[in-house]
């Protein structure tokens, strides 16, 4: 009897430990931050390829069961995707080398929707980040910054989203993003995990020298581009889980990003 009691006590203790270790998903709202991939997916105007899905099987088999299988082909940089540091740095980490701590991280959402509605070429400034910290507290090391411009409301209208829909021509793009001084502050001084945004690029549309990409890449900070549903996240408290396809030697890749928001 004593042995049975001891065994039960052990089992209860083990169950308690397991319960303490598991993430109770019911305590979170799960928000999908990725656009779907399909014929409407937006790419940089100079991209020579797009996402394609080719049906290889879709129907009954001689064995009497249904079978479906496709092949897919996609540029790394289109739709909701990751920019690996290698994208703009010869020595930067490639997609599969990015530490998971930079892809699973506490999120801070900086809301510049109003500024972007007034100026589609808006760039986040150092002063705006400092003002944000004054209101919402310091940005800790290892935070994933999600810059909310409100731009995903234009998706997938290329003209509205990118500012220009001329195929093969990226010289007339217009959409908001990070500015260089804000990027330097976040990457070099705050040591953020990642820079995310709900527009096509972590550099604004008119950029021709991609300074923000270069600052982020030099600090081995990845970018999350073409995010959506940032309006469903709190300023603080969410955890972002942004896991790209693990492409070996990749400069980026399609990204399924979600956020866990405490209920
Ligand atoms: Zn990219």
PDB file of C-alpha atoms and ligand atoms in Angstrom:
ATOM      1  CA  UNK A   1       0.000   0.000   0.000  1.00  0.00           C
ATOM      2  CA  UNK A   2       2.725   2.398   0.995  1.00  0.00           C
ATOM      3  CA  UNK A   3       4.484   1.606  -2.264  1.00  0.00           C
ATOM      4  CA  UNK A   4       1.315   2.376  -4.283  1.00  0.00           C
ATOM      5  CA  UNK A   5       0.838   5.682  -2.453  1.00  0.00           C
ATOM      6  CA  UNK A   6       4.459   6.576  -3.150  1.00  0.00           C
ATOM      7  CA  UNK A   7       4.006   5.669  -6.830  1.00  0.00           C
ATOM      8  CA  UNK A   8       0.862   7.819  -7.094  1.00  0.00           C
ATOM      9  CA  UNK A   9       2.658  10.715  -5.382  1.00  0.00           C
ATOM     10  CA  UNK A  10       5.471  10.383  -7.891  1.00  0.00           C
ATOM     11  CA  UNK A  11       3.050  10.333 -10.834  1.00  0.00           C
ATOM     12  CA  UNK A  12       1.233  13.427  -9.551  1.00  0.00           C
ATOM     13  CA  UNK A  13       4.547  15.220  -9.069  1.00  0.00           C
ATOM     14  CA  UNK A  14       5.661  14.260 -12.594  1.00  0.00           C
ATOM     15  CA  UNK A  15       2.345  15.467 -14.060  1.00  0.00           C
ATOM     16  CA  UNK A  16       2.709  18.779 -12.235  1.00  0.00           C
ATOM     17  CA  UNK A  17       6.199  19.236 -13.672  1.00  0.00           C
ATOM     18  CA  UNK A  18       4.971  18.405 -17.175  1.00  0.00           C
ATOM     19  CA  UNK A  19       2.038  20.825 -16.838  1.00  0.00           C
ATOM     20  CA  UNK A  20       4.397  23.557 -15.700  1.00  0.00           C
ATOM     21  CA  UNK A  21       6.640  22.973 -18.697  1.00  0.00           C
ATOM     22  CA  UNK A  22       4.012  22.891 -21.444  1.00  0.00           C
ATOM     23  CA  UNK A  23       2.781  26.082 -23.100  1.00  0.00           C
ATOM     24  CA  UNK A  24      -0.955  26.346 -22.444  1.00  0.00           C
ATOM     25  CA  UNK A  25      -2.013  27.486 -25.924  1.00  0.00           C
ATOM     26  CA  UNK A  26      -5.593  28.119 -24.778  1.00  0.00           C
ATOM     27  CA  UNK A  27      -4.269  31.122 -22.859  1.00  0.00           C
ATOM     28  CA  UNK A  28      -3.233  32.794 -26.116  1.00  0.00           C
ATOM     29  CA  UNK A  29      -4.925  34.188 -29.184  1.00  0.00           C
ATOM     30  CA  UNK A  30      -2.942  33.018 -32.219  1.00  0.00           C
ATOM     31  CA  UNK A  31      -2.653  35.637 -34.964  1.00  0.00           C
ATOM     32  CA  UNK A  32      -1.551  34.751 -38.484  1.00  0.00           C
ATOM     33  CA  UNK A  33       0.933  37.384 -39.686  1.00  0.00           C
ATOM     34  CA  UNK A  34       1.498  35.837 -43.137  1.00  0.00           C
ATOM     35  CA  UNK A  35      -0.224  36.406 -46.461  1.00  0.00           C
ATOM     36  CA  UNK A  36      -1.067  33.278 -48.486  1.00  0.00           C
ATOM     37  CA  UNK A  37       1.010  32.305 -51.540  1.00  0.00           C
ATOM     38  CA  UNK A  38      -0.899  32.181 -54.802  1.00  0.00           C
ATOM     39  CA  UNK A  39      -1.414  33.907 -58.137  1.00  0.00           C
ATOM     40  CA  UNK A  40      -2.069  37.257 -56.370  1.00  0.00           C
ATOM     41  CA  UNK A  41       1.152  37.234 -54.311  1.00  0.00           C
ATOM     42  CA  UNK A  42       3.143  40.444 -54.759  1.00  0.00           C
ATOM     43  CA  UNK A  43       6.803  40.465 -55.802  1.00  0.00           C
ATOM     44  CA  UNK A  44       9.372  43.169 -56.386  1.00  0.00           C
ATOM     45  CA  UNK A  45       8.687  44.569 -59.883  1.00  0.00           C
ATOM     46  CA  UNK A  46      12.083  43.361 -61.140  1.00  0.00           C
ATOM     47  CA  UNK A  47      11.596  39.786 -59.897  1.00  0.00           C
ATOM     48  CA  UNK A  48      12.026  37.416 -62.841  1.00  0.00           C
ATOM     49  CA  UNK A  49       9.854  34.697 -61.320  1.00  0.00           C
ATOM     50  CA  UNK A  50       6.788  34.341 -59.124  1.00  0.00           C
ATOM     51  CA  UNK A  51       5.261  31.734 -56.868  1.00  0.00           C
ATOM     52  CA  UNK A  52       3.967  28.859 -58.996  1.00  0.00           C
ATOM     53  CA  UNK A  53       2.130  25.753 -57.905  1.00  0.00           C
ATOM     54  CA  UNK A  54       2.092  22.879 -60.382  1.00  0.00           C
ATOM     55  CA  UNK A  55      -0.414  20.088 -59.921  1.00  0.00           C
ATOM     56  CA  UNK A  56       1.284  16.741 -60.299  1.00  0.00           C
ATOM     57  CA  UNK A  57      -1.516  14.522 -59.053  1.00  0.00           C
ATOM     58  CA  UNK A  58      -5.084  15.314 -58.076  1.00  0.00           C
ATOM     59  CA  UNK A  59      -7.585  12.484 -58.327  1.00  0.00           C
ATOM     60  CA  UNK A  60      -8.408   8.815 -57.901  1.00  0.00           C
ATOM     61  CA  UNK A  61      -5.616   6.244 -58.155  1.00  0.00           C
ATOM     62  CA  UNK A  62      -5.707   2.667 -59.506  1.00  0.00           C
ATOM     63  CA  UNK A  63      -5.555   1.621 -55.833  1.00  0.00           C
ATOM     64  CA  UNK A  64      -8.975   3.197 -55.244  1.00  0.00           C
ATOM     65  CA  UNK A  65      -7.896   6.074 -53.002  1.00  0.00           C
ATOM     66  CA  UNK A  66      -7.624   9.798 -53.677  1.00  0.00           C
ATOM     67  CA  UNK A  67      -4.155  11.305 -54.041  1.00  0.00           C
ATOM     68  CA  UNK A  68      -3.011  14.942 -54.454  1.00  0.00           C
ATOM     69  CA  UNK A  69       0.534  16.272 -54.784  1.00  0.00           C
ATOM     70  CA  UNK A  70       1.995  19.499 -56.182  1.00  0.00           C
ATOM     71  CA  UNK A  71       5.370  21.017 -56.791  1.00  0.00           C
ATOM     72  CA  UNK A  72       6.071  24.630 -55.935  1.00  0.00           C
ATOM     73  CA  UNK A  73       8.605  27.139 -57.150  1.00  0.00           C
ATOM     74  CA  UNK A  74       9.127  30.564 -55.627  1.00  0.00           C
ATOM     75  CA  UNK A  75      11.633  33.407 -55.379  1.00  0.00           C
ATOM     76  CA  UNK A  76      12.982  33.773 -51.832  1.00  0.00           C
ATOM     77  CA  UNK A  77      11.909  37.416 -51.642  1.00  0.00           C
ATOM     78  CA  UNK A  78       8.197  37.754 -52.271  1.00  0.00           C
ATOM     79  CA  UNK A  79       4.977  37.474 -50.365  1.00  0.00           C
ATOM     80  CA  UNK A  80       5.520  37.307 -46.603  1.00  0.00           C
ATOM     81  CA  UNK A  81       9.190  36.435 -46.361  1.00  0.00           C
ATOM     82  CA  UNK A  82      12.412  36.508 -44.412  1.00  0.00           C
ATOM     83  CA  UNK A  83      15.457  38.551 -45.355  1.00  0.00           C
ATOM     84  CA  UNK A  84      18.472  36.663 -44.056  1.00  0.00           C
ATOM     85  CA  UNK A  85      21.487  38.870 -43.245  1.00  0.00           C
ATOM     86  CA  UNK A  86      23.229  37.318 -46.274  1.00  0.00           C
ATOM     87  CA  UNK A  87      20.754  39.203 -48.500  1.00  0.00           C
ATOM     88  CA  UNK A  88      22.845  42.374 -48.045  1.00  0.00           C
ATOM     89  CA  UNK A  89      26.075  41.151 -46.449  1.00  0.00           C
ATOM     90  CA  UNK A  90      28.650  38.828 -47.983  1.00  0.00           C
ATOM     91  CA  UNK A  91      29.544  37.433 -44.551  1.00  0.00           C
ATOM     92  CA  UNK A  92      26.022  37.625 -43.089  1.00  0.00           C
ATOM     93  CA  UNK A  93      24.172  34.549 -41.837  1.00  0.00           C
ATOM     94  CA  UNK A  94      22.235  32.537 -44.365  1.00  0.00           C
ATOM     95  CA  UNK A  95      18.639  31.487 -43.733  1.00  0.00           C
ATOM     96  CA  UNK A  96      19.381  28.220 -41.917  1.00  0.00           C
ATOM     97  CA  UNK A  97      22.100  29.846 -39.758  1.00  0.00           C
ATOM     98  CA  UNK A  98      19.866  32.426 -38.041  1.00  0.00           C
ATOM     99  CA  UNK A  99      19.595  31.598 -34.308  1.00  0.00           C
ATOM    100  CA  UNK A 100      16.039  30.539 -33.431  1.00  0.00           C
ATOM    101  CA  UNK A 101      16.088  33.118 -30.615  1.00  0.00           C
ATOM    102  CA  UNK A 102      15.902  35.789 -33.328  1.00  0.00           C
ATOM    103  CA  UNK A 103      12.887  34.145 -34.959  1.00  0.00           C
ATOM    104  CA  UNK A 104      10.954  33.366 -31.762  1.00  0.00           C
ATOM    105  CA  UNK A 105      11.002  36.554 -29.728  1.00  0.00           C
ATOM    106  CA  UNK A 106       8.967  39.035 -27.699  1.00  0.00           C
ATOM    107  CA  UNK A 107       7.369  41.541 -30.064  1.00  0.00           C
ATOM    108  CA  UNK A 108       7.080  45.294 -29.783  1.00  0.00           C
ATOM    109  CA  UNK A 109       4.673  46.934 -32.232  1.00  0.00           C
ATOM    110  CA  UNK A 110       5.446  50.523 -33.234  1.00  0.00           C
ATOM    111  CA  UNK A 111       2.337  52.099 -34.722  1.00  0.00           C
ATOM    112  CA  UNK A 112       2.973  54.687 -37.445  1.00  0.00           C
ATOM    113  CA  UNK A 113      -0.349  54.204 -39.258  1.00  0.00           C
ATOM    114  CA  UNK A 114      -1.327  57.872 -38.924  1.00  0.00           C
ATOM    115  CA  UNK A 115       2.026  59.185 -40.149  1.00  0.00           C
ATOM    116  CA  UNK A 116       1.925  56.813 -43.150  1.00  0.00           C
ATOM    117  CA  UNK A 117      -1.650  57.760 -44.048  1.00  0.00           C
ATOM    118  CA  UNK A 118      -0.447  61.383 -44.273  1.00  0.00           C
ATOM    119  CA  UNK A 119       2.820  60.563 -46.075  1.00  0.00           C
ATOM    120  CA  UNK A 120       3.270  57.338 -48.044  1.00  0.00           C
ATOM    121  CA  UNK A 121       7.038  57.915 -48.123  1.00  0.00           C
ATOM    122  CA  UNK A 122       7.228  58.117 -44.319  1.00  0.00           C
ATOM    123  CA  UNK A 123      10.380  56.768 -42.672  1.00  0.00           C
ATOM    124  CA  UNK A 124      10.596  55.886 -38.999  1.00  0.00           C
ATOM    125  CA  UNK A 125      13.023  58.272 -37.299  1.00  0.00           C
ATOM    126  CA  UNK A 126      15.333  57.904 -34.306  1.00  0.00           C
ATOM    127  CA  UNK A 127      13.253  60.577 -32.540  1.00  0.00           C
ATOM    128  CA  UNK A 128      10.068  58.563 -33.114  1.00  0.00           C
ATOM    129  CA  UNK A 129      11.666  55.466 -31.545  1.00  0.00           C
ATOM    130  CA  UNK A 130      12.866  57.493 -28.544  1.00  0.00           C
ATOM    131  CA  UNK A 131       9.381  59.026 -28.164  1.00  0.00           C
ATOM    132  CA  UNK A 132       7.902  55.506 -28.353  1.00  0.00           C
ATOM    133  CA  UNK A 133      10.234  54.363 -25.566  1.00  0.00           C
ATOM    134  CA  UNK A 134       9.221  57.354 -23.444  1.00  0.00           C
ATOM    135  CA  UNK A 135       5.568  56.282 -23.668  1.00  0.00           C
ATOM    136  CA  UNK A 136       5.938  52.502 -23.693  1.00  0.00           C
ATOM    137  CA  UNK A 137       9.254  51.737 -21.990  1.00  0.00           C
ATOM    138  CA  UNK A 138      12.716  50.827 -23.247  1.00  0.00           C
ATOM    139  CA  UNK A 139      13.129  48.333 -26.051  1.00  0.00           C
ATOM    140  CA  UNK A 140      14.988  45.348 -24.578  1.00  0.00           C
ATOM    141  CA  UNK A 141      17.721  43.351 -26.320  1.00  0.00           C
ATOM    142  CA  UNK A 142      16.321  40.463 -28.332  1.00  0.00           C
ATOM    143  CA  UNK A 143      13.008  42.164 -29.147  1.00  0.00           C
ATOM    144  CA  UNK A 144      11.423  41.680 -32.566  1.00  0.00           C
ATOM    145  CA  UNK A 145      10.280  45.094 -33.794  1.00  0.00           C
ATOM    146  CA  UNK A 146       7.092  45.054 -35.857  1.00  0.00           C
ATOM    147  CA  UNK A 147       6.529  48.369 -37.609  1.00  0.00           C
ATOM    148  CA  UNK A 148       2.811  48.856 -38.232  1.00  0.00           C
ATOM    149  CA  UNK A 149       2.197  51.160 -41.188  1.00  0.00           C
ATOM    150  CA  UNK A 150      -1.337  49.972 -41.991  1.00  0.00           C
ATOM    151  CA  UNK A 151      -0.118  49.095 -45.492  1.00  0.00           C
ATOM    152  CA  UNK A 152      -1.387  45.533 -45.600  1.00  0.00           C
ATOM    153  CA  UNK A 153      -4.864  46.971 -46.196  1.00  0.00           C
ATOM    154  CA  UNK A 154      -3.641  47.597 -49.777  1.00  0.00           C
ATOM    155  CA  UNK A 155      -2.603  43.945 -50.340  1.00  0.00           C
ATOM    156  CA  UNK A 156      -2.703  42.542 -53.064  1.00  0.00           C
ATOM    157  CA  UNK A 157      -3.272  45.742 -55.080  1.00  0.00           C
ATOM    158  CA  UNK A 158       0.255  46.280 -56.472  1.00  0.00           C
ATOM    159  CA  UNK A 159      -0.313  49.916 -57.445  1.00  0.00           C
ATOM    160  CA  UNK A 160      -1.598  50.891 -54.002  1.00  0.00           C
ATOM    161  CA  UNK A 161       0.793  48.661 -52.048  1.00  0.00           C
ATOM    162  CA  UNK A 162       4.057  49.328 -53.925  1.00  0.00           C
ATOM    163  CA  UNK A 163       3.179  52.755 -55.300  1.00  0.00           C
ATOM    164  CA  UNK A 164       3.765  51.638 -58.872  1.00  0.00           C
ATOM    165  CA  UNK A 165       2.862  48.454 -60.733  1.00  0.00           C
ATOM    166  CA  UNK A 166       5.068  48.776 -63.822  1.00  0.00           C
ATOM    167  CA  UNK A 167       6.613  45.329 -64.436  1.00  0.00           C
ATOM    168  CA  UNK A 168      10.419  45.368 -64.523  1.00  0.00           C
ATOM    169  CA  UNK A 169      10.655  48.910 -63.133  1.00  0.00           C
ATOM    170  CA  UNK A 170      11.424  49.536 -59.450  1.00  0.00           C
ATOM    171  CA  UNK A 171      12.314  53.211 -59.900  1.00  0.00           C
ATOM    172  CA  UNK A 172       8.900  54.653 -58.995  1.00  0.00           C
ATOM    173  CA  UNK A 173       8.030  52.717 -55.862  1.00  0.00           C
ATOM    174  CA  UNK A 174       6.475  54.555 -52.930  1.00  0.00           C
ATOM    175  CA  UNK A 175       5.670  53.058 -49.528  1.00  0.00           C
ATOM    176  CA  UNK A 176       6.744  53.713 -45.924  1.00  0.00           C
ATOM    177  CA  UNK A 177       9.329  51.875 -43.813  1.00  0.00           C
ATOM    178  CA  UNK A 178      12.240  52.278 -41.409  1.00  0.00           C
ATOM    179  CA  UNK A 179      14.641  55.228 -41.734  1.00  0.00           C
ATOM    180  CA  UNK A 180      18.397  54.767 -41.445  1.00  0.00           C
ATOM    181  CA  UNK A 181      18.818  56.566 -38.106  1.00  0.00           C
ATOM    182  CA  UNK A 182      16.026  54.501 -36.535  1.00  0.00           C
ATOM    183  CA  UNK A 183      17.584  51.318 -37.934  1.00  0.00           C
ATOM    184  CA  UNK A 184      20.973  52.225 -36.464  1.00  0.00           C
ATOM    185  CA  UNK A 185      19.418  52.865 -33.062  1.00  0.00           C
ATOM    186  CA  UNK A 186      17.452  49.604 -33.084  1.00  0.00           C
ATOM    187  CA  UNK A 187      20.179  47.354 -34.515  1.00  0.00           C
ATOM    188  CA  UNK A 188      23.366  48.836 -33.092  1.00  0.00           C
ATOM    189  CA  UNK A 189      22.224  50.322 -29.770  1.00  0.00           C
ATOM    190  CA  UNK A 190      19.173  48.256 -28.776  1.00  0.00           C
ATOM    191  CA  UNK A 191      20.352  44.921 -30.195  1.00  0.00           C
ATOM    192  CA  UNK A 192      16.953  43.910 -31.529  1.00  0.00           C
ATOM    193  CA  UNK A 193      16.332  40.352 -32.762  1.00  0.00           C
ATOM    194  CA  UNK A 194      14.619  41.303 -36.016  1.00  0.00           C
ATOM    195  CA  UNK A 195      13.004  44.145 -37.960  1.00  0.00           C
ATOM    196  CA  UNK A 196       9.500  43.338 -39.216  1.00  0.00           C
ATOM    197  CA  UNK A 197       7.142  45.405 -41.337  1.00  0.00           C
ATOM    198  CA  UNK A 198       3.790  45.245 -43.134  1.00  0.00           C
ATOM    199  CA  UNK A 199       5.196  46.737 -46.352  1.00  0.00           C
ATOM    200  CA  UNK A 200       7.370  45.155 -49.064  1.00  0.00           C
ATOM    201  CA  UNK A 201      10.718  46.210 -47.599  1.00  0.00           C
ATOM    202  CA  UNK A 202      12.543  47.341 -44.470  1.00  0.00           C
ATOM    203  CA  UNK A 203      13.782  50.221 -46.680  1.00  0.00           C
ATOM    204  CA  UNK A 204      11.148  52.662 -47.883  1.00  0.00           C
ATOM    205  CA  UNK A 205       9.968  52.410 -51.492  1.00  0.00           C
ATOM    206  CA  UNK A 206      12.008  55.319 -52.811  1.00  0.00           C
ATOM    207  CA  UNK A 207      15.275  53.916 -51.497  1.00  0.00           C
ATOM    208  CA  UNK A 208      17.938  53.207 -54.091  1.00  0.00           C
ATOM    209  CA  UNK A 209      20.817  52.309 -51.743  1.00  0.00           C
ATOM    210  CA  UNK A 210      18.985  50.033 -49.258  1.00  0.00           C
ATOM    211  CA  UNK A 211      20.735  51.472 -46.225  1.00  0.00           C
ATOM    212  CA  UNK A 212      18.394  49.869 -43.688  1.00  0.00           C
ATOM    213  CA  UNK A 213      18.948  46.430 -45.233  1.00  0.00           C
ATOM    214  CA  UNK A 214      22.711  47.015 -45.042  1.00  0.00           C
ATOM    215  CA  UNK A 215      22.618  48.189 -41.405  1.00  0.00           C
ATOM    216  CA  UNK A 216      20.461  45.203 -40.390  1.00  0.00           C
ATOM    217  CA  UNK A 217      22.574  42.709 -42.363  1.00  0.00           C
ATOM    218  CA  UNK A 218      25.810  44.067 -40.871  1.00  0.00           C
ATOM    219  CA  UNK A 219      24.356  43.374 -37.411  1.00  0.00           C
ATOM    220  CA  UNK A 220      23.106  39.906 -38.441  1.00  0.00           C
ATOM    221  CA  UNK A 221      19.537  41.098 -37.871  1.00  0.00           C
ATOM    222  CA  UNK A 222      16.965  39.441 -40.150  1.00  0.00           C
ATOM    223  CA  UNK A 223      13.969  41.215 -41.704  1.00  0.00           C
ATOM    224  CA  UNK A 224      10.344  40.055 -41.858  1.00  0.00           C
ATOM    225  CA  UNK A 225       8.642  41.700 -44.842  1.00  0.00           C
ATOM    226  CA  UNK A 226       5.067  41.853 -46.131  1.00  0.00           C
ATOM    227  CA  UNK A 227       3.618  40.965 -42.734  1.00  0.00           C
ATOM    228  CA  UNK A 228      -0.108  41.357 -42.162  1.00  0.00           C
ATOM    229  CA  UNK A 229      -2.626  41.673 -39.302  1.00  0.00           C
ATOM    230  CA  UNK A 230      -0.293  43.753 -37.122  1.00  0.00           C
ATOM    231  CA  UNK A 231      -3.452  45.656 -36.095  1.00  0.00           C
ATOM    232  CA  UNK A 232      -4.440  42.587 -34.059  1.00  0.00           C
ATOM    233  CA  UNK A 233      -1.394  42.806 -31.813  1.00  0.00           C
ATOM    234  CA  UNK A 234      -0.863  44.760 -28.602  1.00  0.00           C
ATOM    235  CA  UNK A 235       2.007  47.237 -28.361  1.00  0.00           C
ATOM    236  CA  UNK A 236       3.777  44.810 -26.020  1.00  0.00           C
ATOM    237  CA  UNK A 237       3.118  41.320 -24.710  1.00  0.00           C
ATOM    238  CA  UNK A 238       2.896  39.270 -27.907  1.00  0.00           C
ATOM    239  CA  UNK A 239       5.449  36.653 -28.861  1.00  0.00           C
ATOM    240  CA  UNK A 240       6.299  36.413 -32.540  1.00  0.00           C
ATOM    241  CA  UNK A 241       7.161  33.057 -34.085  1.00  0.00           C
ATOM    242  CA  UNK A 242       8.517  33.683 -37.580  1.00  0.00           C
ATOM    243  CA  UNK A 243       9.838  30.465 -39.077  1.00  0.00           C
ATOM    244  CA  UNK A 244      11.017  30.474 -42.692  1.00  0.00           C
ATOM    245  CA  UNK A 245      11.581  27.429 -44.844  1.00  0.00           C
ATOM    246  CA  UNK A 246      15.046  26.231 -43.725  1.00  0.00           C
ATOM    247  CA  UNK A 247      16.830  26.904 -47.018  1.00  0.00           C
ATOM    248  CA  UNK A 248      20.518  25.975 -46.781  1.00  0.00           C
ATOM    249  CA  UNK A 249      22.628  28.846 -48.068  1.00  0.00           C
ATOM    250  CA  UNK A 250      19.472  30.935 -48.529  1.00  0.00           C
ATOM    251  CA  UNK A 251      19.360  34.736 -48.614  1.00  0.00           C
ATOM    252  CA  UNK A 252      15.787  34.608 -47.309  1.00  0.00           C
ATOM    253  CA  UNK A 253      12.705  32.516 -47.815  1.00  0.00           C
ATOM    254  CA  UNK A 254       8.928  32.214 -47.571  1.00  0.00           C
ATOM    255  CA  UNK A 255       7.886  32.912 -43.997  1.00  0.00           C
ATOM    256  CA  UNK A 256       5.015  31.617 -41.897  1.00  0.00           C
ATOM    257  CA  UNK A 257       4.858  34.156 -39.120  1.00  0.00           C
ATOM    258  CA  UNK A 258       2.394  33.982 -36.241  1.00  0.00           C
ATOM    259  CA  UNK A 259       2.007  35.768 -32.944  1.00  0.00           C
ATOM    260  CA  UNK A 260       0.873  34.467 -29.572  1.00  0.00           C
ATOM    261  CA  UNK A 261      -1.146  37.145 -27.783  1.00  0.00           C
ATOM    262  CA  UNK A 262      -2.045  36.562 -24.111  1.00  0.00           C
ATOM    263  CA  UNK A 263      -5.852  36.475 -23.685  1.00  0.00           C
TER     264      UNK A 263
HETATM  265 ZN1  LIG B   1      13.379  40.496 -48.994  1.00  0.00          ZN
END
